[in-house]
Amino acid sequence: MILTERLLIRPYSTSDAQIFYDTLKGNAAYLEDYFYNMLQTCDTPELTAYFLSLKEDGWKENNGFACGVFLKDTEQFIGHISVREIDWRVPKGELAYFIAQTSAGRNYGGEALKAFRDWCFFTKRFNRLFMKISPVNIASIRVAEKAEFLKEGTLRKDYKKRGKDLADMDIYGYTWDIQVKRVNTGEREQFIKLTKDLDFDLWLRYGQKQDFFNAFNKLDDIKHALILYVNDCPIGCGAFKFYADSHAEIKRMFVHKDYRGRGFAHLILDELESWAKEAGFNNCILETGVEQPEAIRLYEKSGYHRIANYGQYIGIDESVCMEKSL
């Protein structure tokens, strides 16, 4: 189930067959250009129930994810969205949707598309989604572009419109462009903002105890910082600074909660270590905390081992200190 500001997006059950059938029939003239096959397949309530049972099977077999789009407040069914033709080797899939004509013009399509797109990437770990859109379907093109889908090309005579007229279809694709960039002067404010988000995350975990650690998280002496961008949006950061002799201290590691679990923190940490090695350091040390088990797992998987608490963290039960040779 996916919730947005106005919508509820959930998998179908066969109990939705009648409302799905009624909506298709009530919007047949509106949908026949691009959902002709679905209209034919769901020609009766019984066939519609069978169609939705196949969509339920798609969820169970992990080869297709079809959902109804409902108004959150009233649970009125207003549309359909799905991803199919999934290639899990990438993984990628083809996305399609419609919003009933009576609910058109209120940006429900854009709201559903963005939410479902993000669900595919965050939950199902897709790396690519694409849609086929007719070059004359200007409304759908605008919705796709607002959802950051980019036109990639045209498939000539790829679709039979209304089951008889061959038509060209444009391909619109969505992927993640990932960059880890060393912070320059102009990007310093973005880095500061991300560290403030990190501080809030830590406060939620440690409460007032975090006041002690904040004193050692000042940015004045940090000259080496990174920002991780996804589609030009800054979603994570990290830094290191001189600690002693040949040791660099990893600081300010953060990935926005919506992007966790996809390996982005590893990308940041790997680049920090490479940069530290370039700068002449032979070892990295760091401090994390007992309320950050995901961070501890990240560092252990990256080759860090626990050491006695160092410096200001000596005697602090919440602290976990680690080290790695570069």
Short mmCIF file of C-alpha atoms in Angstrom, two decimals:
data_model
loop_
_atom_site.label_atom_id
_atom_site.label_comp_id
_atom_site.label_asym_id
_atom_site.label_seq_id
_atom_site.Cartn_x
_atom_site.Cartn_y
_atom_site.Cartn_z
CA MET A 1 0.00 0.00 0.00
CA ILE A 2 1.27 3.46 -0.95
CA LEU A 3 -0.14 6.61 0.60
CA THR A 4 0.26 10.10 -0.82
CA GLU A 5 -1.28 13.40 0.19
CA ARG A 6 -4.55 12.56 -1.57
CA LEU A 7 -4.29 9.00 -2.82
CA LEU A 8 -4.21 5.39 -1.70
CA ILE A 9 -2.46 3.05 -4.14
CA ARG A 10 -2.86 -0.64 -3.38
CA PRO A 11 -2.80 -4.06 -5.06
CA TYR A 12 -6.08 -5.31 -6.53
CA SER A 13 -8.19 -8.11 -5.17
CA THR A 14 -10.95 -9.90 -7.05
CA SER A 15 -13.44 -7.98 -4.88
CA ASP A 16 -12.49 -4.91 -6.93
CA ALA A 17 -13.75 -6.52 -10.13
CA GLN A 18 -17.12 -4.78 -10.33
CA ILE A 19 -15.83 -1.26 -9.73
CA PHE A 20 -12.93 -1.88 -12.12
CA TYR A 21 -15.35 -3.16 -14.79
CA ASP A 22 -17.75 -0.23 -14.26
CA THR A 23 -14.91 2.28 -14.50
CA LEU A 24 -13.58 0.76 -17.71
CA LYS A 25 -17.01 0.69 -19.31
CA GLY A 26 -17.80 4.21 -18.19
CA ASN A 27 -14.53 5.47 -19.67
CA ALA A 28 -14.35 3.20 -22.74
CA ALA A 29 -14.30 5.99 -25.32
CA TYR A 30 -11.71 7.86 -23.26
CA LEU A 31 -9.45 4.82 -22.81
CA GLU A 32 -9.78 2.93 -26.09
CA ASP A 33 -6.85 4.64 -27.81
CA TYR A 34 -4.22 3.34 -25.36
CA PHE A 35 -5.94 0.70 -23.21
CA TYR A 36 -7.79 -1.11 -25.99
CA ASN A 37 -6.43 -4.54 -25.02
CA MET A 38 -7.48 -4.08 -21.39
CA LEU A 39 -10.99 -3.07 -22.49
CA GLN A 40 -11.28 -6.21 -24.61
CA THR A 41 -9.89 -8.46 -21.88
CA CYS A 42 -12.32 -7.05 -19.29
CA ASP A 43 -15.42 -7.22 -21.49
CA THR A 44 -17.61 -8.73 -18.73
CA PRO A 45 -17.55 -8.65 -14.91
CA GLU A 46 -16.53 -12.32 -14.93
CA LEU A 47 -13.61 -11.70 -17.30
CA THR A 48 -12.63 -8.69 -15.20
CA ALA A 49 -12.51 -10.84 -12.06
CA TYR A 50 -10.27 -13.30 -13.90
CA PHE A 51 -8.06 -10.43 -15.12
CA LEU A 52 -7.62 -9.15 -11.55
CA SER A 53 -6.86 -12.66 -10.31
CA LEU A 54 -3.98 -12.73 -12.79
CA LYS A 55 -2.78 -9.42 -11.36
CA GLU A 56 -2.87 -10.97 -7.88
CA ASP A 57 -0.77 -13.84 -9.22
CA GLY A 58 1.70 -11.31 -10.62
CA TRP A 59 2.35 -10.06 -7.11
CA LYS A 60 2.80 -13.57 -5.76
CA GLU A 61 5.14 -14.57 -8.57
CA ASN A 62 7.04 -11.27 -8.50
CA ASN A 63 6.60 -10.68 -12.23
CA GLY A 64 4.19 -7.75 -12.26
CA PHE A 65 2.77 -5.20 -9.84
CA ALA A 66 -0.66 -3.78 -10.65
CA CYS A 67 -2.50 -1.40 -8.32
CA GLY A 68 -5.72 0.51 -8.13
CA VAL A 69 -5.57 4.23 -7.46
CA PHE A 70 -8.13 5.37 -4.88
CA LEU A 71 -8.92 8.69 -3.22
CA LYS A 72 -7.55 8.42 0.29
CA ASP A 73 -10.46 10.13 2.03
CA THR A 74 -13.36 8.35 0.29
CA GLU A 75 -11.70 5.21 -1.16
CA GLN A 76 -13.27 6.05 -4.52
CA PHE A 77 -11.57 4.14 -7.33
CA ILE A 78 -10.18 6.63 -9.85
CA GLY A 79 -7.43 4.87 -11.79
CA HIS A 80 -4.91 2.15 -12.44
CA ILE A 81 -1.10 1.92 -12.37
CA SER A 82 1.22 -1.00 -12.95
CA VAL A 83 4.70 -2.16 -13.86
CA ARG A 84 5.09 -5.24 -16.05
CA GLU A 85 7.52 -6.90 -18.49
CA ILE A 86 10.00 -6.95 -15.61
CA ASP A 87 13.59 -7.95 -16.27
CA TRP A 88 15.08 -8.64 -12.85
CA ARG A 89 18.59 -8.86 -14.30
CA VAL A 90 18.67 -5.04 -14.52
CA PRO A 91 16.06 -4.72 -12.93
CA LYS A 92 13.69 -2.74 -15.14
CA GLY A 93 10.05 -2.70 -16.15
CA GLU A 94 7.38 -0.99 -18.23
CA LEU A 95 5.06 1.36 -16.35
CA ALA A 96 1.53 2.26 -17.46
CA TYR A 97 -1.34 4.11 -15.80
CA PHE A 98 -4.66 5.81 -16.39
CA ILE A 99 -6.88 8.15 -14.42
CA ALA A 100 -10.63 8.05 -15.09
CA GLN A 101 -11.94 10.97 -17.13
CA THR A 102 -14.14 12.21 -14.29
CA SER A 103 -11.02 12.65 -12.14
CA ALA A 104 -8.75 14.08 -14.84
CA GLY A 105 -7.25 17.56 -14.64
CA ARG A 106 -6.44 17.45 -10.90
CA ASN A 107 -2.88 16.08 -11.15
CA TYR A 108 -3.88 12.73 -9.66
CA GLY A 109 -1.89 11.08 -12.45
CA GLY A 110 1.29 12.95 -11.56
CA GLU A 111 0.85 12.26 -7.85
CA ALA A 112 0.30 8.54 -8.46
CA LEU A 113 3.14 8.28 -10.96
CA LYS A 114 5.75 9.83 -8.68
CA ALA A 115 4.68 7.77 -5.68
CA PHE A 116 4.60 4.49 -7.61
CA ARG A 117 7.91 5.32 -9.32
CA ASP A 118 9.57 5.87 -5.95
CA TRP A 119 8.03 2.67 -4.56
CA CYS A 120 9.52 0.71 -7.48
CA PHE A 121 12.97 2.17 -6.82
CA PHE A 122 13.01 2.21 -3.02
CA THR A 123 11.12 -1.01 -2.27
CA LYS A 124 11.66 -3.24 -5.30
CA ARG A 125 15.14 -1.88 -6.10
CA PHE A 126 14.45 -1.05 -9.76
CA ASN A 127 17.19 0.68 -11.70
CA ARG A 128 15.07 1.67 -14.67
CA LEU A 129 11.42 2.32 -15.51
CA PHE A 130 10.07 3.23 -18.92
CA MET A 131 6.75 4.20 -20.45
CA LYS A 132 5.46 4.12 -24.02
CA ILE A 133 3.56 7.31 -24.82
CA SER A 134 2.01 8.41 -28.08
CA PRO A 135 3.62 11.57 -29.50
CA VAL A 136 0.14 13.13 -29.71
CA ASN A 137 -0.77 12.35 -26.09
CA ILE A 138 0.41 15.73 -24.85
CA ALA A 139 -1.19 15.44 -21.39
CA SER A 140 0.60 12.17 -20.62
CA ILE A 141 3.89 13.57 -21.92
CA ARG A 142 3.61 16.52 -19.54
CA VAL A 143 2.90 14.22 -16.59
CA ALA A 144 5.88 12.01 -17.48
CA GLU A 145 8.24 14.97 -17.84
CA LYS A 146 7.14 16.43 -14.49
CA ALA A 147 7.94 13.04 -12.95
CA GLU A 148 11.47 13.32 -14.45
CA PHE A 149 10.97 10.74 -17.20
CA LEU A 150 13.11 11.66 -20.20
CA LYS A 151 12.31 11.01 -23.84
CA GLU A 152 14.77 8.42 -25.16
CA GLY A 153 13.53 7.78 -28.68
CA THR A 154 10.66 6.65 -30.87
CA LEU A 155 9.43 3.16 -31.68
CA ARG A 156 7.98 3.35 -35.15
CA LYS A 157 4.66 1.57 -35.75
CA ASP A 158 4.93 -0.08 -32.36
CA TYR A 159 1.29 -0.04 -31.23
CA LYS A 160 -2.10 -0.82 -32.75
CA LYS A 161 -4.33 2.05 -31.75
CA ARG A 162 -7.90 0.90 -31.13
CA GLY A 163 -6.73 -2.52 -32.26
CA LYS A 164 -6.33 -1.55 -35.90
CA ASP A 165 -4.27 1.60 -36.60
CA LEU A 166 -0.48 1.25 -36.33
CA ALA A 167 1.01 4.15 -34.41
CA ASP A 168 4.43 5.37 -33.32
CA MET A 169 5.20 5.39 -29.59
CA ASP A 170 7.82 7.46 -27.80
CA ILE A 171 9.87 5.88 -25.03
CA TYR A 172 10.22 7.84 -21.78
CA GLY A 173 12.68 6.44 -19.26
CA TYR A 174 13.52 7.12 -15.64
CA THR A 175 16.82 6.13 -14.03
CA TRP A 176 19.03 7.34 -11.23
CA ASP A 177 22.08 9.38 -12.22
CA ILE A 178 24.40 8.93 -9.22
CA GLN A 179 27.39 11.18 -8.57
CA VAL A 180 29.71 11.51 -5.59
CA LYS A 181 31.32 14.95 -5.74
CA ARG A 182 34.00 16.60 -3.67
CA VAL A 183 32.51 19.73 -2.15
CA ASN A 184 33.61 23.04 -3.61
CA THR A 185 32.96 26.47 -2.15
CA GLY A 186 29.65 26.86 -3.94
CA GLU A 187 28.36 23.53 -2.62
CA ARG A 188 29.34 24.15 0.99
CA GLU A 189 25.82 25.28 1.93
CA GLN A 190 24.36 22.01 0.60
CA PHE A 191 26.84 20.08 2.73
CA ILE A 192 25.91 22.15 5.81
CA LYS A 193 22.21 21.49 5.21
CA LEU A 194 22.79 17.74 4.97
CA THR A 195 24.74 17.76 8.23
CA LYS A 196 21.83 19.54 9.91
CA ASP A 197 19.56 16.72 8.70
CA LEU A 198 22.11 14.30 10.17
CA ASP A 199 22.07 16.14 13.49
CA PHE A 200 18.28 15.88 13.63
CA ASP A 201 18.47 12.15 12.89
CA LEU A 202 20.98 11.70 15.71
CA TRP A 203 18.87 13.75 18.11
CA LEU A 204 15.93 11.41 17.42
CA ARG A 205 18.15 8.47 18.39
CA TYR A 206 20.02 9.92 21.37
CA GLY A 207 17.94 12.84 22.62
CA GLN A 208 19.72 15.22 25.00
CA LYS A 209 22.79 12.98 25.06
CA GLN A 210 23.52 14.24 21.56
CA ASP A 211 24.48 17.64 22.99
CA PHE A 212 27.78 16.11 24.14
CA PHE A 213 28.64 14.81 20.65
CA ASN A 214 27.64 18.02 18.87
CA ALA A 215 30.67 19.74 20.39
CA PHE A 216 32.92 17.44 18.32
CA ASN A 217 30.99 17.75 15.07
CA LYS A 218 31.89 21.32 14.15
CA LEU A 219 32.56 21.91 10.46
CA ASP A 220 35.17 24.67 10.79
CA ASP A 221 38.15 22.30 10.55
CA ILE A 222 36.69 19.99 7.89
CA LYS A 223 38.33 20.66 4.53
CA HIS A 224 37.54 17.35 2.82
CA ALA A 225 33.81 16.75 2.30
CA LEU A 226 31.66 14.88 -0.22
CA ILE A 227 28.07 15.12 -1.40
CA LEU A 228 26.22 12.26 -3.07
CA TYR A 229 23.71 13.35 -5.71
CA VAL A 230 20.87 11.34 -7.23
CA ASN A 231 19.48 13.06 -10.33
CA ASP A 232 21.19 16.28 -9.19
CA CYS A 233 19.47 16.09 -5.78
CA PRO A 234 21.86 16.04 -2.77
CA ILE A 235 20.85 13.04 -0.65
CA GLY A 236 23.98 12.14 1.34
CA CYS A 237 27.34 13.36 2.55
CA GLY A 238 30.56 12.44 4.32
CA ALA A 239 33.88 13.99 5.31
CA PHE A 240 37.24 13.34 6.88
CA LYS A 241 39.79 15.42 8.75
CA PHE A 242 43.28 15.05 10.17
CA TYR A 243 43.37 13.23 13.49
CA ALA A 244 46.98 12.28 14.28
CA ASP A 245 50.07 11.12 12.42
CA SER A 246 48.85 9.02 9.46
CA HIS A 247 45.24 8.76 10.68
CA ALA A 248 42.25 10.45 9.05
CA GLU A 249 38.98 10.60 10.98
CA ILE A 250 35.78 9.87 9.06
CA LYS A 251 33.07 12.39 9.97
CA ARG A 252 29.51 13.41 9.10
CA MET A 253 28.41 10.26 7.26
CA PHE A 254 24.76 10.59 6.28
CA VAL A 255 22.22 9.32 3.74
CA HIS A 256 18.66 10.66 3.68
CA LYS A 257 16.24 8.09 5.12
CA ASP A 258 14.32 7.73 1.84
CA TYR A 259 17.47 6.51 0.08
CA ARG A 260 18.87 4.09 2.63
CA GLY A 261 19.43 0.41 1.98
CA ARG A 262 20.66 0.85 -1.61
CA GLY A 263 24.42 0.98 -1.04
CA PHE A 264 24.77 4.77 -1.24
CA ALA A 265 26.63 4.97 2.06
CA HIS A 266 29.20 2.49 0.69
CA LEU A 267 29.77 4.80 -2.29
CA ILE A 268 30.42 7.76 0.00
CA LEU A 269 32.71 5.78 2.30
CA ASP A 270 34.71 4.29 -0.59
CA GLU A 271 35.31 7.74 -2.07
CA LEU A 272 36.32 9.17 1.31
CA GLU A 273 38.87 6.39 1.78
CA SER A 274 40.30 6.90 -1.71
CA TRP A 275 40.57 10.63 -1.10
CA ALA A 276 42.22 10.10 2.30
CA LYS A 277 44.76 7.76 0.70
CA GLU A 278 45.47 10.40 -1.96
CA ALA A 279 46.08 12.90 0.84
CA GLY A 280 48.73 10.63 2.39
CA PHE A 281 46.80 8.91 5.18
CA ASN A 282 47.35 5.21 5.89
CA ASN A 283 44.49 4.61 8.32
CA CYS A 284 40.93 5.76 8.91
CA ILE A 285 39.29 5.91 12.32
CA LEU A 286 35.75 6.87 13.21
CA GLU A 287 33.18 7.03 15.95
CA THR A 288 29.58 5.87 15.63
CA GLY A 289 27.01 4.90 18.24
CA VAL A 290 25.17 1.98 19.75
CA GLU A 291 21.85 3.38 18.47
CA GLN A 292 23.13 3.20 14.87
CA PRO A 293 23.31 -0.55 14.15
CA GLU A 294 23.03 0.02 10.40
CA ALA A 295 26.13 2.24 10.51
CA ILE A 296 28.06 -0.37 12.51
CA ARG A 297 27.13 -3.03 9.91
CA LEU A 298 28.24 -0.71 7.10
CA TYR A 299 31.66 -0.16 8.64
CA GLU A 300 32.17 -3.83 9.51
CA LYS A 301 31.31 -4.87 5.94
CA SER A 302 33.77 -2.25 4.69
CA GLY A 303 36.66 -3.75 6.69
CA TYR A 304 36.60 -1.67 9.87
CA HIS A 305 37.23 -3.32 13.23
CA ARG A 306 36.40 -2.09 16.69
CA ILE A 307 39.06 -0.39 18.76
CA ALA A 308 39.18 1.13 22.22
CA ASN A 309 37.38 4.44 22.37
CA TYR A 310 39.77 7.26 21.55
CA GLY A 311 40.07 10.91 22.54
CA GLN A 312 36.88 12.54 23.74
CA TYR A 313 34.97 9.26 23.42
CA ILE A 314 36.93 7.46 26.17
CA GLY A 315 34.47 6.31 28.81
CA ILE A 316 31.39 7.13 26.70
CA ASP A 317 29.15 4.06 26.70
CA GLU A 318 27.13 5.20 23.67
CA SER A 319 30.23 5.41 21.45
CA VAL A 320 31.60 2.70 19.19
CA CYS A 321 35.06 3.46 17.72
CA MET A 322 36.50 1.65 14.70
CA GLU A 323 39.60 1.64 12.48
CA LYS A 324 40.69 0.45 9.04
CA SER A 325 44.08 0.33 7.30
CA LEU A 326 43.97 1.80 3.81
#
